Amino acid sequence: NAGVTQTPKFRVLKTGQSMTLLCAQDMNHEYMYWYRQDPGMGLRLIHYSVGEGTTAKGEVPDGYNVSRLKKQNFLLGLESAAPSQTSVYFCASSPPGPANQPQHFGDGTRLSIL
Amino acid sequence: SQQGEEDPQALSIQEGENATMNCSYKTSINNLQWYRQNSGRGLVHLILIRSNEREKHSGRLRVTLDTSKKSSSLLITASRAADTASYFCAASGNTPLVFGKGTRLSVIA
């Protein structure tokens, strides 16, 4: 049982390049999330999805786009990478509920923008 | 924002001692969650305490919640070197979870 799998684990980009981070979960969870983690800043929510075909903005959505075409996958795109987007990106998933349920996290994608 | 804020930012203790971390939040919640993050890994859920609960135990973990003070504490008893990690609280209200900046716990053997 893999849980939440993030691809790739590491990537170096040049300013202005684009890329897509892939998140896949095998727990049949309805909800999925993308966070970024920077030193001293904790986790900040970028975008999230409460079901296939739906997306919503989080705390820091600018410069990112997402898509949830299949229930098990949640893609995070950077159209024109900037050095400020150097970070560790985490994907998470959770079941639905009347209140926030525990989230299951992947091990992150470490992204450097030069 | 229901953001959780942990205190202290860093904590260093000897193996066998107890570790206490505190969390404060700003608005009404329906539950509060604690997570652990080992270096280079994703967060792992530890325990969830509902707003109508005051204390909860899981193994060597004890969590308390005081909704009147908008605060929670995580106690790890008889700490081990393997408990070395960052610990985050996350307050759950009507928006997605918002995580604090974490407490870095170092347990020295």
PDB file of C-alpha atoms in Angstrom, chain B residues 5-41:
ATOM      1  CA  GLU B   5       1.133  28.333  16.627  1.00  0.00           C
ATOM      2  CA  GLU B   6       3.513  26.031  18.450  1.00  0.00           C
ATOM      3  CA  ASP B   7       5.679  26.897  21.404  1.00  0.00           C
ATOM      4  CA  PRO B   8       8.579  26.509  21.921  1.00  0.00           C
ATOM      5  CA  GLN B   9      10.151  26.704  18.473  1.00  0.00           C
ATOM      6  CA  ALA B  10      12.858  24.274  19.533  1.00  0.00           C
ATOM      7  CA  LEU B  11      13.286  21.885  22.453  1.00  0.00           C
ATOM      8  CA  SER B  12      16.241  19.739  23.439  1.00  0.00           C
ATOM      9  CA  ILE B  13      15.930  17.051  26.116  1.00  0.00           C
ATOM     10  CA  GLN B  14      17.678  13.935  27.341  1.00  0.00           C
ATOM     11  CA  GLU B  15      16.383  10.486  26.487  1.00  0.00           C
ATOM     12  CA  GLY B  16      13.879   9.339  29.094  1.00  0.00           C
ATOM     13  CA  GLU B  17      12.646  12.837  29.904  1.00  0.00           C
ATOM     14  CA  ASN B  18       9.193  14.115  29.030  1.00  0.00           C
ATOM     15  CA  ALA B  19       8.664  16.655  26.243  1.00  0.00           C
ATOM     16  CA  THR B  20       5.833  19.163  26.261  1.00  0.00           C
ATOM     17  CA  MET B  21       4.851  21.258  23.282  1.00  0.00           C
ATOM     18  CA  ASN B  22       2.118  23.865  23.242  1.00  0.00           C
ATOM     19  CA  CYS B  23      -0.184  25.120  20.530  1.00  0.00           C
ATOM     20  CA  SER B  24      -2.403  28.184  20.420  1.00  0.00           C
ATOM     21  CA  TYR B  25      -5.053  29.000  17.850  1.00  0.00           C
ATOM     22  CA  LYS B  26      -7.268  31.942  17.100  1.00  0.00           C
ATOM     23  CA  THR B  27     -10.874  30.995  16.369  1.00  0.00           C
ATOM     24  CA  SER B  28     -13.431  28.298  17.120  1.00  0.00           C
ATOM     25  CA  ILE B  29     -12.458  24.802  16.077  1.00  0.00           C
ATOM     26  CA  ASN B  30     -14.125  21.441  15.659  1.00  0.00           C
ATOM     27  CA  ASN B  31     -10.924  19.487  16.191  1.00  0.00           C
ATOM     28  CA  LEU B  32      -7.194  19.956  16.630  1.00  0.00           C
ATOM     29  CA  GLN B  33      -4.620  17.630  15.138  1.00  0.00           C
ATOM     30  CA  TRP B  34      -0.968  16.920  15.870  1.00  0.00           C
ATOM     31  CA  TYR B  35       1.534  15.711  13.285  1.00  0.00           C
ATOM     32  CA  ARG B  36       5.187  14.642  13.325  1.00  0.00           C
ATOM     33  CA  GLN B  37       7.709  15.244  10.575  1.00  0.00           C
ATOM     34  CA  ASN B  38      11.001  13.417  10.460  1.00  0.00           C
ATOM     35  CA  SER B  39      13.829  15.056   8.563  1.00  0.00           C
ATOM     36  CA  GLY B  40      13.340  14.770   4.811  1.00  0.00           C
ATOM     37  CA  ARG B  41       9.933  13.120   5.102  1.00  0.00           C
TER      38      ARG B  41
END
